PDB file of C-alpha atoms and ligand atoms in Angstrom:
ATOM      1  CA  MET A   1       9.033  31.818 -12.568  1.00  0.00           C
ATOM      2  CA  ILE A   2       9.664  32.941 -16.429  1.00  0.00           C
ATOM      3  CA  ILE A   3      10.916  30.375 -18.633  1.00  0.00           C
ATOM      4  CA  SER A   4      12.801  31.412 -21.764  1.00  0.00           C
ATOM      5  CA  GLY A   5      15.220  29.816 -24.405  1.00  0.00           C
ATOM      6  CA  LYS A   6      17.979  29.670 -21.962  1.00  0.00           C
ATOM      7  CA  THR A   7      16.164  28.220 -19.062  1.00  0.00           C
ATOM      8  CA  SER A   8      17.893  24.659 -17.951  1.00  0.00           C
ATOM      9  CA  VAL A   9      15.583  21.825 -17.387  1.00  0.00           C
ATOM     10  CA  PHE A  10      15.883  19.118 -14.453  1.00  0.00           C
ATOM     11  CA  GLY A  11      13.143  16.787 -13.714  1.00  0.00           C
ATOM     12  CA  VAL A  12      12.355  13.451 -12.323  1.00  0.00           C
ATOM     13  CA  ILE A  13      11.404  10.064 -13.998  1.00  0.00           C
ATOM     14  CA  GLY A  14       9.350   7.388 -12.715  1.00  0.00           C
ATOM     15  CA  ASP A  15       6.049   5.644 -12.940  1.00  0.00           C
ATOM     16  CA  PRO A  16       3.670   6.602 -11.401  1.00  0.00           C
ATOM     17  CA  ILE A  17       4.937  10.277 -10.807  1.00  0.00           C
ATOM     18  CA  ALA A  18       1.708  12.009 -10.232  1.00  0.00           C
ATOM     19  CA  HIS A  19       2.151  12.030  -6.531  1.00  0.00           C
ATOM     20  CA  THR A  20       6.047  13.092  -6.511  1.00  0.00           C
ATOM     21  CA  LEU A  21       6.826  16.064  -4.255  1.00  0.00           C
ATOM     22  CA  SER A  22      10.080  16.672  -5.836  1.00  0.00           C
ATOM     23  CA  PRO A  23       8.733  19.540  -8.145  1.00  0.00           C
ATOM     24  CA  LEU A  24       7.619  21.340  -5.080  1.00  0.00           C
ATOM     25  CA  MET A  25      10.870  21.467  -3.270  1.00  0.00           C
ATOM     26  CA  HIS A  26      12.977  21.881  -6.145  1.00  0.00           C
ATOM     27  CA  ASN A  27      11.110  24.724  -7.965  1.00  0.00           C
ATOM     28  CA  ARG A  28      10.992  26.346  -4.491  1.00  0.00           C
ATOM     29  CA  ALA A  29      14.810  25.990  -3.966  1.00  0.00           C
ATOM     30  CA  ILE A  30      15.536  27.180  -7.759  1.00  0.00           C
ATOM     31  CA  GLU A  31      13.386  30.280  -6.831  1.00  0.00           C
ATOM     32  CA  VAL A  32      15.437  31.192  -3.749  1.00  0.00           C
ATOM     33  CA  MET A  33      18.853  30.239  -5.455  1.00  0.00           C
ATOM     34  CA  GLY A  34      17.779  32.685  -8.179  1.00  0.00           C
ATOM     35  CA  ILE A  35      18.931  30.604 -10.951  1.00  0.00           C
ATOM     36  CA  ASP A  36      17.323  30.171 -14.347  1.00  0.00           C
ATOM     37  CA  ALA A  37      15.820  26.765 -14.269  1.00  0.00           C
ATOM     38  CA  VAL A  38      12.832  24.544 -14.002  1.00  0.00           C
ATOM     39  CA  TYR A  39      12.009  21.197 -12.615  1.00  0.00           C
ATOM     40  CA  VAL A  40       9.428  19.101 -14.038  1.00  0.00           C
ATOM     41  CA  PRO A  41       8.027  15.627 -13.424  1.00  0.00           C
ATOM     42  CA  PHE A  42       8.130  13.201 -16.401  1.00  0.00           C
ATOM     43  CA  ASN A  43       6.029   9.802 -16.285  1.00  0.00           C
ATOM     44  CA  VAL A  44       8.063   7.245 -18.727  1.00  0.00           C
ATOM     45  CA  LYS A  45       6.046   3.899 -19.053  1.00  0.00           C
ATOM     46  CA  PRO A  46       8.587   1.090 -18.547  1.00  0.00           C
ATOM     47  CA  PRO A  47       9.192   0.356 -22.583  1.00  0.00           C
ATOM     48  CA  PHE A  48      10.488   3.713 -23.113  1.00  0.00           C
ATOM     49  CA  ILE A  49      12.854   3.794 -20.199  1.00  0.00           C
ATOM     50  CA  GLU A  50      16.040   3.219 -22.315  1.00  0.00           C
ATOM     51  CA  ASP A  51      14.912   5.926 -25.080  1.00  0.00           C
ATOM     52  CA  ALA A  52      14.189   8.207 -22.254  1.00  0.00           C
ATOM     53  CA  ILE A  53      17.566   8.262 -20.836  1.00  0.00           C
ATOM     54  CA  LYS A  54      19.102   8.434 -24.192  1.00  0.00           C
ATOM     55  CA  SER A  55      16.993  11.626 -24.731  1.00  0.00           C
ATOM     56  CA  ILE A  56      18.580  13.287 -21.882  1.00  0.00           C
ATOM     57  CA  VAL A  57      21.466  14.142 -24.144  1.00  0.00           C
ATOM     58  CA  SER A  58      19.204  14.772 -26.939  1.00  0.00           C
ATOM     59  CA  PHE A  59      17.139  17.261 -25.393  1.00  0.00           C
ATOM     60  CA  GLY A  60      20.036  18.914 -23.287  1.00  0.00           C
ATOM     61  CA  ILE A  61      18.282  18.132 -19.934  1.00  0.00           C
ATOM     62  CA  LYS A  62      20.721  19.186 -17.416  1.00  0.00           C
ATOM     63  CA  GLY A  63      19.915  16.722 -14.554  1.00  0.00           C
ATOM     64  CA  LEU A  64      17.321  14.085 -13.662  1.00  0.00           C
ATOM     65  CA  ASN A  65      16.154  12.234 -10.308  1.00  0.00           C
ATOM     66  CA  VAL A  66      14.935   8.640 -10.691  1.00  0.00           C
ATOM     67  CA  THR A  67      12.130   7.094  -8.683  1.00  0.00           C
ATOM     68  CA  VAL A  68      10.292   4.065  -8.705  1.00  0.00           C
ATOM     69  CA  PRO A  69      10.652   1.578 -10.653  1.00  0.00           C
ATOM     70  CA  TYR A  70      13.927   2.372 -12.249  1.00  0.00           C
ATOM     71  CA  LYS A  71      16.734   3.221  -9.661  1.00  0.00           C
ATOM     72  CA  THR A  72      18.211   0.144 -10.730  1.00  0.00           C
ATOM     73  CA  GLU A  73      17.291  -0.441 -14.107  1.00  0.00           C
ATOM     74  CA  VAL A  74      18.892   2.876 -15.298  1.00  0.00           C
ATOM     75  CA  ILE A  75      22.293   2.217 -14.176  1.00  0.00           C
ATOM     76  CA  LYS A  76      23.144  -0.039 -17.592  1.00  0.00           C
ATOM     77  CA  TYR A  77      21.967   2.901 -19.880  1.00  0.00           C
ATOM     78  CA  LEU A  78      24.760   5.524 -18.208  1.00  0.00           C
ATOM     79  CA  GLU A  79      28.151   6.027 -19.104  1.00  0.00           C
ATOM     80  CA  ASN A  80      29.518   6.225 -15.611  1.00  0.00           C
ATOM     81  CA  SER A  81      28.158   5.862 -12.171  1.00  0.00           C
ATOM     82  CA  THR A  82      29.833   6.722  -8.851  1.00  0.00           C
ATOM     83  CA  LYS A  83      31.365   4.609  -6.626  1.00  0.00           C
ATOM     84  CA  VAL A  84      28.219   4.866  -4.142  1.00  0.00           C
ATOM     85  CA  ALA A  85      25.394   4.324  -6.848  1.00  0.00           C
ATOM     86  CA  VAL A  86      27.204   1.152  -8.060  1.00  0.00           C
ATOM     87  CA  ALA A  87      27.577  -0.381  -4.644  1.00  0.00           C
ATOM     88  CA  VAL A  88      24.047   0.382  -3.611  1.00  0.00           C
ATOM     89  CA  GLY A  89      22.951  -0.704  -7.048  1.00  0.00           C
ATOM     90  CA  ALA A  90      20.728   2.207  -7.444  1.00  0.00           C
ATOM     91  CA  VAL A  91      20.752   5.402  -9.325  1.00  0.00           C
ATOM     92  CA  ASN A  92      18.316   8.316  -7.809  1.00  0.00           C
ATOM     93  CA  THR A  93      20.069  11.247  -9.501  1.00  0.00           C
ATOM     94  CA  ILE A  94      21.810  11.544 -13.106  1.00  0.00           C
ATOM     95  CA  ILE A  95      24.078  14.284 -14.060  1.00  0.00           C
ATOM     96  CA  ASN A  96      24.484  15.511 -17.896  1.00  0.00           C
ATOM     97  CA  ASN A  97      28.166  16.513 -17.594  1.00  0.00           C
ATOM     98  CA  ASN A  98      28.718  17.874 -21.109  1.00  0.00           C
ATOM     99  CA  CYS A  99      26.867  15.315 -22.963  1.00  0.00           C
ATOM    100  CA  ILE A 100      28.359  12.511 -20.542  1.00  0.00           C
ATOM    101  CA  LEU A 101      25.543  11.118 -18.212  1.00  0.00           C
ATOM    102  CA  ILE A 102      26.736  10.333 -14.751  1.00  0.00           C
ATOM    103  CA  GLY A 103      24.567   8.054 -12.348  1.00  0.00           C
ATOM    104  CA  ASP A 104      24.775   8.943  -8.597  1.00  0.00           C
ATOM    105  CA  ASN A 105      23.023   7.811  -5.202  1.00  0.00           C
ATOM    106  CA  THR A 106      22.048  10.840  -3.059  1.00  0.00           C
ATOM    107  CA  ASP A 107      19.778   8.691  -1.067  1.00  0.00           C
ATOM    108  CA  VAL A 108      22.637   7.703   0.868  1.00  0.00           C
ATOM    109  CA  TYR A 109      23.863  10.969   1.648  1.00  0.00           C
ATOM    110  CA  GLY A 110      20.370  12.001   2.479  1.00  0.00           C
ATOM    111  CA  PHE A 111      20.104   9.398   5.229  1.00  0.00           C
ATOM    112  CA  GLU A 112      23.220  10.286   6.615  1.00  0.00           C
ATOM    113  CA  MET A 113      22.350  14.387   6.890  1.00  0.00           C
ATOM    114  CA  CYS A 114      18.801  13.524   8.531  1.00  0.00           C
ATOM    115  CA  LEU A 115      20.521  11.427  11.043  1.00  0.00           C
ATOM    116  CA  GLU A 116      23.327  14.013  11.638  1.00  0.00           C
ATOM    117  CA  LYS A 117      20.768  17.092  11.476  1.00  0.00           C
ATOM    118  CA  ASP A 118      17.566  15.911  13.072  1.00  0.00           C
ATOM    119  CA  GLY A 119      18.870  12.776  15.097  1.00  0.00           C
ATOM    120  CA  GLY A 120      22.042  14.294  16.464  1.00  0.00           C
ATOM    121  CA  LEU A 121      24.034  11.512  15.073  1.00  0.00           C
ATOM    122  CA  GLU A 122      27.694  12.755  13.999  1.00  0.00           C
ATOM    123  CA  THR A 123      29.104   9.275  14.939  1.00  0.00           C
ATOM    124  CA  PHE A 124      26.901   6.254  14.258  1.00  0.00           C
ATOM    125  CA  PRO A 125      26.395   4.035  17.219  1.00  0.00           C
ATOM    126  CA  GLU A 126      28.484   0.562  17.315  1.00  0.00           C
ATOM    127  CA  ARG A 127      25.084  -1.535  17.172  1.00  0.00           C
ATOM    128  CA  ILE A 128      22.620  -0.877  14.366  1.00  0.00           C
ATOM    129  CA  CYS A 129      19.540  -2.479  13.362  1.00  0.00           C
ATOM    130  CA  ILE A 130      17.878  -2.254  10.066  1.00  0.00           C
ATOM    131  CA  LEU A 131      14.254  -3.358   9.243  1.00  0.00           C
ATOM    132  CA  GLY A 132      13.711  -4.479   5.737  1.00  0.00           C
ATOM    133  CA  ALA A 133      16.108  -5.709   2.879  1.00  0.00           C
ATOM    134  CA  GLY A 134      14.455  -4.108  -0.552  1.00  0.00           C
ATOM    135  CA  GLY A 135      15.864  -1.522  -2.672  1.00  0.00           C
ATOM    136  CA  ALA A 136      15.357   1.187   0.250  1.00  0.00           C
ATOM    137  CA  ALA A 137      17.186  -0.743   2.875  1.00  0.00           C
ATOM    138  CA  ARG A 138      20.800  -1.114   0.389  1.00  0.00           C
ATOM    139  CA  GLY A 139      21.510   2.457   0.437  1.00  0.00           C
ATOM    140  CA  VAL A 140      21.169   2.522   4.309  1.00  0.00           C
ATOM    141  CA  VAL A 141      22.908  -0.664   5.223  1.00  0.00           C
ATOM    142  CA  TYR A 142      25.553   0.514   2.636  1.00  0.00           C
ATOM    143  CA  ALA A 143      25.882   4.055   4.713  1.00  0.00           C
ATOM    144  CA  CYS A 144      26.192   2.228   8.051  1.00  0.00           C
ATOM    145  CA  LEU A 145      28.665  -0.349   6.813  1.00  0.00           C
ATOM    146  CA  MET A 146      30.742   2.261   5.555  1.00  0.00           C
ATOM    147  CA  ARG A 147      30.968   3.973   8.835  1.00  0.00           C
ATOM    148  CA  GLU A 148      34.241   2.638  10.605  1.00  0.00           C
ATOM    149  CA  GLU A 149      32.750   3.078  14.104  1.00  0.00           C
ATOM    150  CA  VAL A 150      30.003   0.833  13.452  1.00  0.00           C
ATOM    151  CA  LYS A 151      30.593  -2.516  14.659  1.00  0.00           C
ATOM    152  CA  GLU A 152      27.427  -4.447  13.922  1.00  0.00           C
ATOM    153  CA  VAL A 153      24.676  -3.976  11.782  1.00  0.00           C
ATOM    154  CA  THR A 154      21.672  -6.732  11.598  1.00  0.00           C
ATOM    155  CA  VAL A 155      19.174  -6.576   8.867  1.00  0.00           C
ATOM    156  CA  ILE A 156      15.722  -8.051   9.766  1.00  0.00           C
ATOM    157  CA  ASN A 157      13.397  -9.025   7.179  1.00  0.00           C
ATOM    158  CA  ARG A 158       9.817 -10.873   6.565  1.00  0.00           C
ATOM    159  CA  THR A 159      11.423 -12.567   3.670  1.00  0.00           C
ATOM    160  CA  PHE A 160      14.885 -14.224   5.418  1.00  0.00           C
ATOM    161  CA  SER A 161      16.566 -15.050   2.139  1.00  0.00           C
ATOM    162  CA  LYS A 162      16.522 -11.597   0.891  1.00  0.00           C
ATOM    163  CA  ALA A 163      18.311 -10.401   4.012  1.00  0.00           C
ATOM    164  CA  GLU A 164      20.699 -13.233   3.695  1.00  0.00           C
ATOM    165  CA  LYS A 165      21.357 -12.084  -0.092  1.00  0.00           C
ATOM    166  CA  LEU A 166      21.451  -8.129   0.582  1.00  0.00           C
ATOM    167  CA  ALA A 167      24.055  -9.023   3.432  1.00  0.00           C
ATOM    168  CA  ASP A 168      26.234 -11.179   1.067  1.00  0.00           C
ATOM    169  CA  GLU A 169      26.184  -8.706  -1.753  1.00  0.00           C
ATOM    170  CA  LEU A 170      26.743  -5.485   0.533  1.00  0.00           C
ATOM    171  CA  SER A 171      29.741  -7.502   2.317  1.00  0.00           C
ATOM    172  CA  HIS A 172      31.647  -7.772  -0.863  1.00  0.00           C
ATOM    173  CA  VAL A 173      31.531  -4.178  -1.621  1.00  0.00           C
ATOM    174  CA  THR A 174      32.027  -2.586   2.057  1.00  0.00           C
ATOM    175  CA  GLY A 175      34.482  -5.652   3.442  1.00  0.00           C
ATOM    176  CA  LYS A 176      32.094  -5.831   6.441  1.00  0.00           C
ATOM    177  CA  THR A 177      29.371  -8.279   6.821  1.00  0.00           C
ATOM    178  CA  PRO A 178      25.988  -7.451   7.882  1.00  0.00           C
ATOM    179  CA  VAL A 179      24.021 -10.282  10.344  1.00  0.00           C
ATOM    180  CA  PRO A 180      20.710 -11.454   8.495  1.00  0.00           C
ATOM    181  CA  MET A 181      17.848 -12.197  10.880  1.00  0.00           C
ATOM    182  CA  PRO A 182      13.970 -13.242  10.434  1.00  0.00           C
ATOM    183  CA  ALA A 183      11.378 -10.959  11.239  1.00  0.00           C
ATOM    184  CA  ASP A 184      10.271 -13.064  14.063  1.00  0.00           C
ATOM    185  CA  GLU A 185       9.107 -11.637  17.424  1.00  0.00           C
ATOM    186  CA  GLU A 186      11.868 -13.179  19.437  1.00  0.00           C
ATOM    187  CA  THR A 187      14.747 -11.984  17.059  1.00  0.00           C
ATOM    188  CA  ILE A 188      13.050  -8.302  17.366  1.00  0.00           C
ATOM    189  CA  LYS A 189      12.757  -8.840  21.250  1.00  0.00           C
ATOM    190  CA  LYS A 190      16.497  -9.235  21.293  1.00  0.00           C
ATOM    191  CA  ILE A 191      17.986  -7.424  18.695  1.00  0.00           C
ATOM    192  CA  VAL A 192      16.146  -3.874  18.864  1.00  0.00           C
ATOM    193  CA  PRO A 193      16.673  -2.936  22.491  1.00  0.00           C
ATOM    194  CA  ALA A 194      20.571  -3.941  21.765  1.00  0.00           C
ATOM    195  CA  ALA A 195      20.900  -1.166  18.973  1.00  0.00           C
ATOM    196  CA  GLY A 196      21.628   2.409  19.252  1.00  0.00           C
ATOM    197  CA  LEU A 197      20.100   2.964  15.881  1.00  0.00           C
ATOM    198  CA  VAL A 198      16.954   1.313  14.687  1.00  0.00           C
ATOM    199  CA  VAL A 199      15.704   2.177  11.060  1.00  0.00           C
ATOM    200  CA  ASN A 200      12.632   1.171   9.344  1.00  0.00           C
ATOM    201  CA  THR A 201      13.000   0.816   5.305  1.00  0.00           C
ATOM    202  CA  THR A 202      10.020  -1.736   4.855  1.00  0.00           C
ATOM    203  CA  SER A 203       6.598  -0.171   3.530  1.00  0.00           C
ATOM    204  CA  VAL A 204       5.082  -1.388   6.779  1.00  0.00           C
ATOM    205  CA  GLY A 205       2.994   1.414   8.360  1.00  0.00           C
ATOM    206  CA  MET A 206       2.717   3.720   5.107  1.00  0.00           C
ATOM    207  CA  HIS A 207      -0.339   5.469   3.884  1.00  0.00           C
ATOM    208  CA  PRO A 208      -3.365   3.665   4.073  1.00  0.00           C
ATOM    209  CA  ASP A 209      -1.628   1.173   6.393  1.00  0.00           C
ATOM    210  CA  ILE A 210      -0.990   3.470   9.189  1.00  0.00           C
ATOM    211  CA  GLU A 211      -2.121   1.462  12.206  1.00  0.00           C
ATOM    212  CA  HIS A 212       0.851  -1.259  11.402  1.00  0.00           C
ATOM    213  CA  SER A 213       4.236  -1.311  12.550  1.00  0.00           C
ATOM    214  CA  PRO A 214       7.179  -3.420  11.768  1.00  0.00           C
ATOM    215  CA  VAL A 215       8.066  -3.551  15.692  1.00  0.00           C
ATOM    216  CA  PRO A 216       4.509  -4.048  16.971  1.00  0.00           C
ATOM    217  CA  ASP A 217       6.026  -4.066  20.796  1.00  0.00           C
ATOM    218  CA  PRO A 218       6.575  -0.559  21.985  1.00  0.00           C
ATOM    219  CA  ASN A 219       8.720  -2.111  24.994  1.00  0.00           C
ATOM    220  CA  VAL A 220      11.476  -2.920  22.826  1.00  0.00           C
ATOM    221  CA  PHE A 221      12.693   0.846  22.303  1.00  0.00           C
ATOM    222  CA  HIS A 222      14.071   2.939  24.998  1.00  0.00           C
ATOM    223  CA  GLU A 223      15.587   6.337  25.848  1.00  0.00           C
ATOM    224  CA  ASN A 224      19.159   5.780  24.381  1.00  0.00           C
ATOM    225  CA  GLN A 225      18.044   5.224  20.857  1.00  0.00           C
ATOM    226  CA  VAL A 226      17.833   6.926  17.645  1.00  0.00           C
ATOM    227  CA  VAL A 227      14.769   5.455  15.677  1.00  0.00           C
ATOM    228  CA  CYS A 228      14.332   6.638  12.158  1.00  0.00           C
ATOM    229  CA  ASP A 229      11.479   5.562   9.583  1.00  0.00           C
ATOM    230  CA  ILE A 230      12.043   6.525   6.157  1.00  0.00           C
ATOM    231  CA  ILE A 231       8.464   6.843   5.469  1.00  0.00           C
ATOM    232  CA  TYR A 232       7.100  10.274   5.224  1.00  0.00           C
ATOM    233  CA  ASN A 233       3.276   9.625   4.550  1.00  0.00           C
ATOM    234  CA  PRO A 234       2.258   9.580   7.634  1.00  0.00           C
ATOM    235  CA  LEU A 235       5.091  12.074   9.193  1.00  0.00           C
ATOM    236  CA  GLU A 236       4.644  10.221  12.288  1.00  0.00           C
ATOM    237  CA  THR A 237       4.218   6.423  11.454  1.00  0.00           C
ATOM    238  CA  LYS A 238       2.989   3.939  14.247  1.00  0.00           C
ATOM    239  CA  PHE A 239       6.722   2.607  14.498  1.00  0.00           C
ATOM    240  CA  LEU A 240       7.845   6.259  15.407  1.00  0.00           C
ATOM    241  CA  ARG A 241       4.991   6.975  18.016  1.00  0.00           C
ATOM    242  CA  ASN A 242       5.993   3.870  19.668  1.00  0.00           C
ATOM    243  CA  ALA A 243       9.595   4.580  19.899  1.00  0.00           C
ATOM    244  CA  ALA A 244       9.198   8.235  21.213  1.00  0.00           C
ATOM    245  CA  SER A 245       6.771   6.851  23.673  1.00  0.00           C
ATOM    246  CA  GLN A 246       9.493   5.017  25.261  1.00  0.00           C
ATOM    247  CA  GLY A 247      11.673   8.205  25.053  1.00  0.00           C
ATOM    248  CA  ALA A 248      13.847   7.295  21.908  1.00  0.00           C
ATOM    249  CA  LYS A 249      14.704  10.046  19.636  1.00  0.00           C
ATOM    250  CA  THR A 250      12.791   9.729  16.210  1.00  0.00           C
ATOM    251  CA  VAL A 251      13.751  11.046  12.604  1.00  0.00           C
ATOM    252  CA  GLY A 252      10.866  11.142  10.010  1.00  0.00           C
ATOM    253  CA  GLY A 253      11.391  10.188   6.184  1.00  0.00           C
ATOM    254  CA  LEU A 254      10.726  13.957   5.307  1.00  0.00           C
ATOM    255  CA  ALA A 255      14.002  15.345   5.912  1.00  0.00           C
ATOM    256  CA  MET A 256      15.749  12.415   4.472  1.00  0.00           C
ATOM    257  CA  LEU A 257      13.543  13.223   1.218  1.00  0.00           C
ATOM    258  CA  ALA A 258      14.644  17.054   1.162  1.00  0.00           C
ATOM    259  CA  TYR A 259      18.774  16.533   1.698  1.00  0.00           C
ATOM    260  CA  GLN A 260      18.810  13.671  -1.278  1.00  0.00           C
ATOM    261  CA  GLY A 261      17.067  16.375  -3.230  1.00  0.00           C
ATOM    262  CA  ALA A 262      19.143  19.345  -2.113  1.00  0.00           C
ATOM    263  CA  ARG A 263      22.428  16.885  -2.802  1.00  0.00           C
ATOM    264  CA  SER A 264      21.023  16.348  -6.440  1.00  0.00           C
ATOM    265  CA  LEU A 265      20.266  20.081  -7.292  1.00  0.00           C
ATOM    266  CA  SER A 266      23.770  20.698  -5.906  1.00  0.00           C
ATOM    267  CA  LEU A 267      25.841  18.471  -7.871  1.00  0.00           C
ATOM    268  CA  TRP A 268      23.722  19.981 -11.318  1.00  0.00           C
ATOM    269  CA  THR A 269      24.124  23.452 -10.368  1.00  0.00           C
ATOM    270  CA  GLY A 270      27.613  23.613  -9.012  1.00  0.00           C
ATOM    271  CA  MET A 271      25.774  25.582  -6.161  1.00  0.00           C
ATOM    272  CA  GLU A 272      25.011  24.703  -2.378  1.00  0.00           C
ATOM    273  CA  ALA A 273      21.120  24.175  -2.450  1.00  0.00           C
ATOM    274  CA  PRO A 274      19.306  25.417   0.480  1.00  0.00           C
ATOM    275  CA  ALA A 275      18.132  22.035   2.000  1.00  0.00           C
ATOM    276  CA  ASP A 276      16.216  24.149   4.785  1.00  0.00           C
ATOM    277  CA  VAL A 277      13.904  25.813   1.926  1.00  0.00           C
ATOM    278  CA  MET A 278      13.441  22.522   0.510  1.00  0.00           C
ATOM    279  CA  LEU A 279      12.311  20.857   3.662  1.00  0.00           C
ATOM    280  CA  ASP A 280      10.059  23.935   4.264  1.00  0.00           C
ATOM    281  CA  ALA A 281       8.272  23.314   1.134  1.00  0.00           C
ATOM    282  CA  LEU A 282       7.512  19.574   2.210  1.00  0.00           C
ATOM    283  CA  LYS A 283       6.250  20.695   5.600  1.00  0.00           C
ATOM    284  CA  GLU A 284       3.976  23.272   4.296  1.00  0.00           C
ATOM    285  CA  LYS A 285       2.585  20.551   1.966  1.00  0.00           C
ATOM    286  CA  PHE A 286       2.056  18.477   4.869  1.00  0.00           C
ATOM    287  CA  GLY A 287       0.481  21.450   6.929  1.00  0.00           C
ATOM    288  CA  LEU A 288       3.417  21.625   9.467  1.00  0.00           C
ATOM    289  CA  LYS A 289       4.692  24.958   8.435  1.00  0.00           C
ATOM    290  CA  LYS A 290       3.145  28.438   7.019  1.00  0.00           C
TER     291      LYS A 290
HETATM  292  P1  LIG B   1      11.481  -0.351  -1.333  1.00  0.00           P
HETATM  293  O1  LIG B   1      12.645  -0.147  -2.544  1.00  0.00           O
HETATM  294  O2  LIG B   1      10.547   0.615  -1.067  1.00  0.00           O
HETATM  295  O3  LIG B   1      12.603  -0.792  -0.259  1.00  0.00           O
HETATM  296  P2  LIG B   1      10.821  -3.483  -1.848  1.00  0.00           P
HETATM  297  O4  LIG B   1      12.309  -3.472  -2.679  1.00  0.00           O
HETATM  298  O5  LIG B   1       9.841  -3.843  -2.355  1.00  0.00           O
HETATM  299  O6  LIG B   1      10.517  -1.822  -1.917  1.00  0.00           O
HETATM  300  O7  LIG B   1      11.142  -3.628  -0.240  1.00  0.00           O
HETATM  301  C1  LIG B   1       9.759  -3.724   0.299  1.00  0.00           C
HETATM  302  C2  LIG B   1      10.356  -3.900   2.025  1.00  0.00           C
HETATM  303  O8  LIG B   1       9.123  -4.124   2.770  1.00  0.00           O
HETATM  304  C3  LIG B   1      10.999  -5.656   1.940  1.00  0.00           C
HETATM  305  O9  LIG B   1      11.689  -5.700   2.841  1.00  0.00           O
HETATM  306  C4  LIG B   1       9.606  -6.119   2.228  1.00  0.00           C
HETATM  307  O10 LIG B   1       9.731  -7.466   3.123  1.00  0.00           O
HETATM  308  P3  LIG B   1       9.804  -8.784   1.855  1.00  0.00           P
HETATM  309  O11 LIG B   1      11.282  -8.842   1.316  1.00  0.00           O
HETATM  310  O12 LIG B   1       9.688  -9.823   3.166  1.00  0.00           O
HETATM  311  O13 LIG B   1       8.936  -8.753   0.789  1.00  0.00           O
HETATM  312  C5  LIG B   1       9.170  -5.175   3.216  1.00  0.00           C
HETATM  313  N1  LIG B   1       7.728  -5.635   3.479  1.00  0.00           N
HETATM  314  C6  LIG B   1       6.723  -5.096   2.630  1.00  0.00           C
HETATM  315  N2  LIG B   1       5.570  -5.502   3.204  1.00  0.00           N
HETATM  316  C7  LIG B   1       5.713  -5.890   4.555  1.00  0.00           C
HETATM  317  C8  LIG B   1       4.875  -6.676   5.468  1.00  0.00           C
HETATM  318  N3  LIG B   1       3.544  -6.438   5.409  1.00  0.00           N
HETATM  319  N4  LIG B   1       5.437  -7.084   6.323  1.00  0.00           N
HETATM  320  C9  LIG B   1       6.692  -7.236   6.744  1.00  0.00           C
HETATM  321  N5  LIG B   1       7.947  -6.754   5.812  1.00  0.00           N
HETATM  322  C10 LIG B   1       7.099  -6.188   4.758  1.00  0.00           C
END
């Protein structure tokens, strides 16, 4: 890669940022696309986030990804945000469109694409069960509610009041009301088997907590389900292992990461970004591919 005075700058802001995989997959894609650009990480500390957003225009940065803990906060510093970003209440992509900053959310697209490509779901099942009611759950629940074919979305969460709040907020923006439920054994036993798609958006099972699952009993899964975990470290969580052991089709979080990244890069460049190249870069990092 040769950086010159004409090189476009893209990047990611967050805190912490040291473990981000985005520079790896974006720079690989940039190389394959043959464009004069570079993607860099920026560790922005909380007192500086507003200044950092304003500096995007000052520095002529063409586009940024936004990660933890700023996805919600940045909306108020942007001139415009897309309908999906406003509905989900989170921006993961900022586009510098001739000095006008636009906030978008490509996590929703990433979720839909990984289910379509890896889960074989062109249409979603009628009944869906989402585990968790945090920031990551919002995009996933939104994507499900927006599908006409979906009849019922149940949101199961340890803290029931948060599931209720999420259901209430998203029903206002989508016109469909998710069903909030507490995360007890009885609920899981009743709701999970009835769902054609089950998605874990909680952090349970994430490295180093790899022996835990938000659904401890494997018997609630079956072969007529697609089961998705948005966690990508480890690549196969206990939740997915349990589901696979009962014949369910499983989808891990790595593909979602690649698809959301590809969508961001496409928005910044106006070119189709190679999602497969980005996914391969991530798989290599995890020792899955040479
Ligand atoms: P994110 O933005 O990644 O979704 P978050 O907003 O902190 O992060 O949400 C984390 C989710 O994981 C929440 O649904 C949380 O449940 P609570 O609302 O009850 O906190 C869930 N979660 C985290 N640790 C958990 C645990 N040990 N058991 C069950 N749920 C857990």
